[in-house]
């Protein structure tokens, strides 16, 4: 049962899907920060609305939120790569080498017997 679970987890599809979900969530934070820091202030400026909380020298845009989200995304991506992707790829390549190095299975007893009969008939 444990071997079956190990085979399931080490399938490329499971690891790729879980990595994609985590990276997608981190990228969602970038989109939310971009919307909050750039798009919403542009809409407020275009509509003539004023926000008393916007006092940055760069204008009404909150670039700090976007930079923070990008840094968080890069850190998350690096951790996922070095903690999950690299070890799993190495483990899968080691398992593939073991499969390639394994000697071919001995033929079944009936196959051996039939081979001997064939060889005797050739004589």
PDB file of C-alpha atoms in Angstrom:
ATOM      1  CA  UNK A   1       0.000   0.000   0.000  1.00  0.00           C
ATOM      2  CA  UNK A   2       2.854   2.364   0.826  1.00  0.00           C
ATOM      3  CA  UNK A   3       4.606   1.541  -2.452  1.00  0.00           C
ATOM      4  CA  UNK A   4       1.421   2.267  -4.345  1.00  0.00           C
ATOM      5  CA  UNK A   5       1.108   5.657  -2.621  1.00  0.00           C
ATOM      6  CA  UNK A   6       4.763   6.401  -3.406  1.00  0.00           C
ATOM      7  CA  UNK A   7       4.191   5.618  -7.094  1.00  0.00           C
ATOM      8  CA  UNK A   8       1.123   7.870  -7.116  1.00  0.00           C
ATOM      9  CA  UNK A   9       2.941  10.792  -5.519  1.00  0.00           C
ATOM     10  CA  UNK A  10       5.988  10.474  -7.741  1.00  0.00           C
ATOM     11  CA  UNK A  11       3.972  10.615 -10.939  1.00  0.00           C
ATOM     12  CA  UNK A  12       4.964  13.694 -12.869  1.00  0.00           C
ATOM     13  CA  UNK A  13       1.356  14.819 -13.195  1.00  0.00           C
ATOM     14  CA  UNK A  14       0.748  15.038  -9.444  1.00  0.00           C
ATOM     15  CA  UNK A  15       3.927  17.003  -8.759  1.00  0.00           C
ATOM     16  CA  UNK A  16       3.335  19.318 -11.734  1.00  0.00           C
ATOM     17  CA  UNK A  17      -0.256  19.987 -10.711  1.00  0.00           C
ATOM     18  CA  UNK A  18       0.584  20.759  -7.092  1.00  0.00           C
ATOM     19  CA  UNK A  19       3.453  23.020  -8.139  1.00  0.00           C
ATOM     20  CA  UNK A  20       1.190  24.799 -10.613  1.00  0.00           C
ATOM     21  CA  UNK A  21      -1.498  25.418  -8.005  1.00  0.00           C
ATOM     22  CA  UNK A  22       0.996  26.947  -5.566  1.00  0.00           C
ATOM     23  CA  UNK A  23       2.651  29.121  -8.233  1.00  0.00           C
ATOM     24  CA  UNK A  24      -0.787  30.156  -9.523  1.00  0.00           C
ATOM     25  CA  UNK A  25      -1.857  31.307  -6.075  1.00  0.00           C
ATOM     26  CA  UNK A  26       1.337  33.325  -5.711  1.00  0.00           C
ATOM     27  CA  UNK A  27       0.779  34.883  -9.140  1.00  0.00           C
ATOM     28  CA  UNK A  28      -2.768  35.747  -8.075  1.00  0.00           C
ATOM     29  CA  UNK A  29      -1.234  37.965  -5.392  1.00  0.00           C
ATOM     30  CA  UNK A  30       0.691  39.856  -8.095  1.00  0.00           C
ATOM     31  CA  UNK A  31      -2.510  40.409 -10.070  1.00  0.00           C
ATOM     32  CA  UNK A  32      -4.354  41.613  -6.962  1.00  0.00           C
ATOM     33  CA  UNK A  33      -1.508  43.999  -6.079  1.00  0.00           C
ATOM     34  CA  UNK A  34      -1.376  45.329  -9.644  1.00  0.00           C
ATOM     35  CA  UNK A  35      -5.109  45.924  -9.564  1.00  0.00           C
ATOM     36  CA  UNK A  36      -4.940  47.668  -6.199  1.00  0.00           C
ATOM     37  CA  UNK A  37      -1.785  49.668  -6.927  1.00  0.00           C
ATOM     38  CA  UNK A  38      -2.208  50.647 -10.583  1.00  0.00           C
ATOM     39  CA  UNK A  39      -5.671  49.949 -12.005  1.00  0.00           C
ATOM     40  CA  UNK A  40      -7.805  51.305  -9.157  1.00  0.00           C
ATOM     41  CA  UNK A  41      -5.852  54.595  -8.901  1.00  0.00           C
ATOM     42  CA  UNK A  42      -6.125  55.026 -12.682  1.00  0.00           C
ATOM     43  CA  UNK A  43      -9.873  54.539 -12.472  1.00  0.00           C
ATOM     44  CA  UNK A  44     -10.069  57.029  -9.587  1.00  0.00           C
ATOM     45  CA  UNK A  45      -8.039  59.568 -11.555  1.00  0.00           C
ATOM     46  CA  UNK A  46     -10.125  59.046 -14.681  1.00  0.00           C
ATOM     47  CA  UNK A  47     -13.382  59.421 -12.789  1.00  0.00           C
ATOM     48  CA  UNK A  48     -12.212  62.475 -10.856  1.00  0.00           C
ATOM     49  CA  UNK A  49     -12.478  60.823  -7.454  1.00  0.00           C
ATOM     50  CA  UNK A  50     -10.001  61.713  -4.762  1.00  0.00           C
ATOM     51  CA  UNK A  51      -8.532  59.376  -2.185  1.00  0.00           C
ATOM     52  CA  UNK A  52      -7.245  61.122   0.963  1.00  0.00           C
ATOM     53  CA  UNK A  53      -4.957  58.171   1.769  1.00  0.00           C
ATOM     54  CA  UNK A  54      -2.832  58.522  -1.375  1.00  0.00           C
ATOM     55  CA  UNK A  55       0.164  60.672  -0.449  1.00  0.00           C
ATOM     56  CA  UNK A  56       3.092  59.009  -2.239  1.00  0.00           C
ATOM     57  CA  UNK A  57       5.546  61.264  -4.077  1.00  0.00           C
ATOM     58  CA  UNK A  58       5.186  58.969  -7.095  1.00  0.00           C
ATOM     59  CA  UNK A  59       1.607  60.053  -7.420  1.00  0.00           C
ATOM     60  CA  UNK A  60      -1.484  58.025  -6.669  1.00  0.00           C
ATOM     61  CA  UNK A  61       0.164  54.709  -7.567  1.00  0.00           C
ATOM     62  CA  UNK A  62       1.163  52.304  -4.805  1.00  0.00           C
ATOM     63  CA  UNK A  63       4.200  50.618  -6.324  1.00  0.00           C
ATOM     64  CA  UNK A  64       5.306  49.227  -2.970  1.00  0.00           C
ATOM     65  CA  UNK A  65       2.429  46.746  -2.947  1.00  0.00           C
ATOM     66  CA  UNK A  66       3.340  45.523  -6.430  1.00  0.00           C
ATOM     67  CA  UNK A  67       7.038  45.194  -5.617  1.00  0.00           C
ATOM     68  CA  UNK A  68       6.163  43.344  -2.414  1.00  0.00           C
ATOM     69  CA  UNK A  69       3.946  40.910  -4.353  1.00  0.00           C
ATOM     70  CA  UNK A  70       6.650  40.313  -6.975  1.00  0.00           C
ATOM     71  CA  UNK A  71       9.280  39.627  -4.313  1.00  0.00           C
ATOM     72  CA  UNK A  72       6.884  37.273  -2.527  1.00  0.00           C
ATOM     73  CA  UNK A  73       6.221  35.467  -5.811  1.00  0.00           C
ATOM     74  CA  UNK A  74       9.933  35.080  -6.563  1.00  0.00           C
ATOM     75  CA  UNK A  75      10.634  33.745  -3.070  1.00  0.00           C
ATOM     76  CA  UNK A  76       7.730  31.299  -3.324  1.00  0.00           C
ATOM     77  CA  UNK A  77       8.847  30.127  -6.771  1.00  0.00           C
ATOM     78  CA  UNK A  78      12.446  29.650  -5.589  1.00  0.00           C
ATOM     79  CA  UNK A  79      11.377  27.654  -2.537  1.00  0.00           C
ATOM     80  CA  UNK A  80       9.049  25.464  -4.610  1.00  0.00           C
ATOM     81  CA  UNK A  81      11.800  24.862  -7.157  1.00  0.00           C
ATOM     82  CA  UNK A  82      14.553  23.994  -4.680  1.00  0.00           C
ATOM     83  CA  UNK A  83      12.414  22.124  -2.129  1.00  0.00           C
ATOM     84  CA  UNK A  84       9.980  20.224  -4.359  1.00  0.00           C
ATOM     85  CA  UNK A  85      10.908  20.240  -8.051  1.00  0.00           C
ATOM     86  CA  UNK A  86      14.662  19.555  -7.853  1.00  0.00           C
ATOM     87  CA  UNK A  87      14.458  16.703  -5.286  1.00  0.00           C
ATOM     88  CA  UNK A  88      11.537  15.037  -7.066  1.00  0.00           C
ATOM     89  CA  UNK A  89      13.305  15.255 -10.437  1.00  0.00           C
ATOM     90  CA  UNK A  90      16.456  13.775  -8.920  1.00  0.00           C
ATOM     91  CA  UNK A  91      14.473  10.984  -7.252  1.00  0.00           C
ATOM     92  CA  UNK A  92      12.646  10.201 -10.487  1.00  0.00           C
ATOM     93  CA  UNK A  93      15.915  10.070 -12.460  1.00  0.00           C
ATOM     94  CA  UNK A  94      17.397   7.716  -9.846  1.00  0.00           C
ATOM     95  CA  UNK A  95      14.330   5.475 -10.093  1.00  0.00           C
ATOM     96  CA  UNK A  96      14.581   5.507 -13.888  1.00  0.00           C
ATOM     97  CA  UNK A  97      18.259   4.470 -13.692  1.00  0.00           C
ATOM     98  CA  UNK A  98      17.342   1.583 -11.377  1.00  0.00           C
ATOM     99  CA  UNK A  99      14.738   0.393 -13.859  1.00  0.00           C
ATOM    100  CA  UNK A 100      17.238   0.587 -16.724  1.00  0.00           C
ATOM    101  CA  UNK A 101      19.975  -1.208 -14.765  1.00  0.00           C
ATOM    102  CA  UNK A 102      17.711  -4.030 -13.638  1.00  0.00           C
ATOM    103  CA  UNK A 103      18.667  -7.292 -15.339  1.00  0.00           C
ATOM    104  CA  UNK A 104      16.091  -8.780 -17.653  1.00  0.00           C
ATOM    105  CA  UNK A 105      13.726 -11.161 -15.969  1.00  0.00           C
ATOM    106  CA  UNK A 106      14.496 -14.842 -16.359  1.00  0.00           C
ATOM    107  CA  UNK A 107      12.191 -16.564 -18.804  1.00  0.00           C
ATOM    108  CA  UNK A 108       9.439 -18.698 -17.393  1.00  0.00           C
ATOM    109  CA  UNK A 109      10.016 -22.438 -16.971  1.00  0.00           C
ATOM    110  CA  UNK A 110       7.707 -23.357 -19.831  1.00  0.00           C
ATOM    111  CA  UNK A 111       9.551 -20.980 -22.173  1.00  0.00           C
ATOM    112  CA  UNK A 112      12.874 -22.580 -21.208  1.00  0.00           C
ATOM    113  CA  UNK A 113      11.437 -26.044 -21.823  1.00  0.00           C
ATOM    114  CA  UNK A 114      10.049 -25.038 -25.209  1.00  0.00           C
ATOM    115  CA  UNK A 115      13.399 -23.504 -26.163  1.00  0.00           C
ATOM    116  CA  UNK A 116      15.198 -26.735 -25.274  1.00  0.00           C
ATOM    117  CA  UNK A 117      12.714 -28.775 -27.313  1.00  0.00           C
ATOM    118  CA  UNK A 118      13.200 -26.452 -30.284  1.00  0.00           C
ATOM    119  CA  UNK A 119      16.970 -26.754 -30.021  1.00  0.00           C
ATOM    120  CA  UNK A 120      16.733 -30.565 -29.861  1.00  0.00           C
ATOM    121  CA  UNK A 121      14.478 -30.655 -32.908  1.00  0.00           C
ATOM    122  CA  UNK A 122      16.960 -28.557 -34.879  1.00  0.00           C
ATOM    123  CA  UNK A 123      19.611 -31.268 -34.365  1.00  0.00           C
TER     124      UNK A 123
END
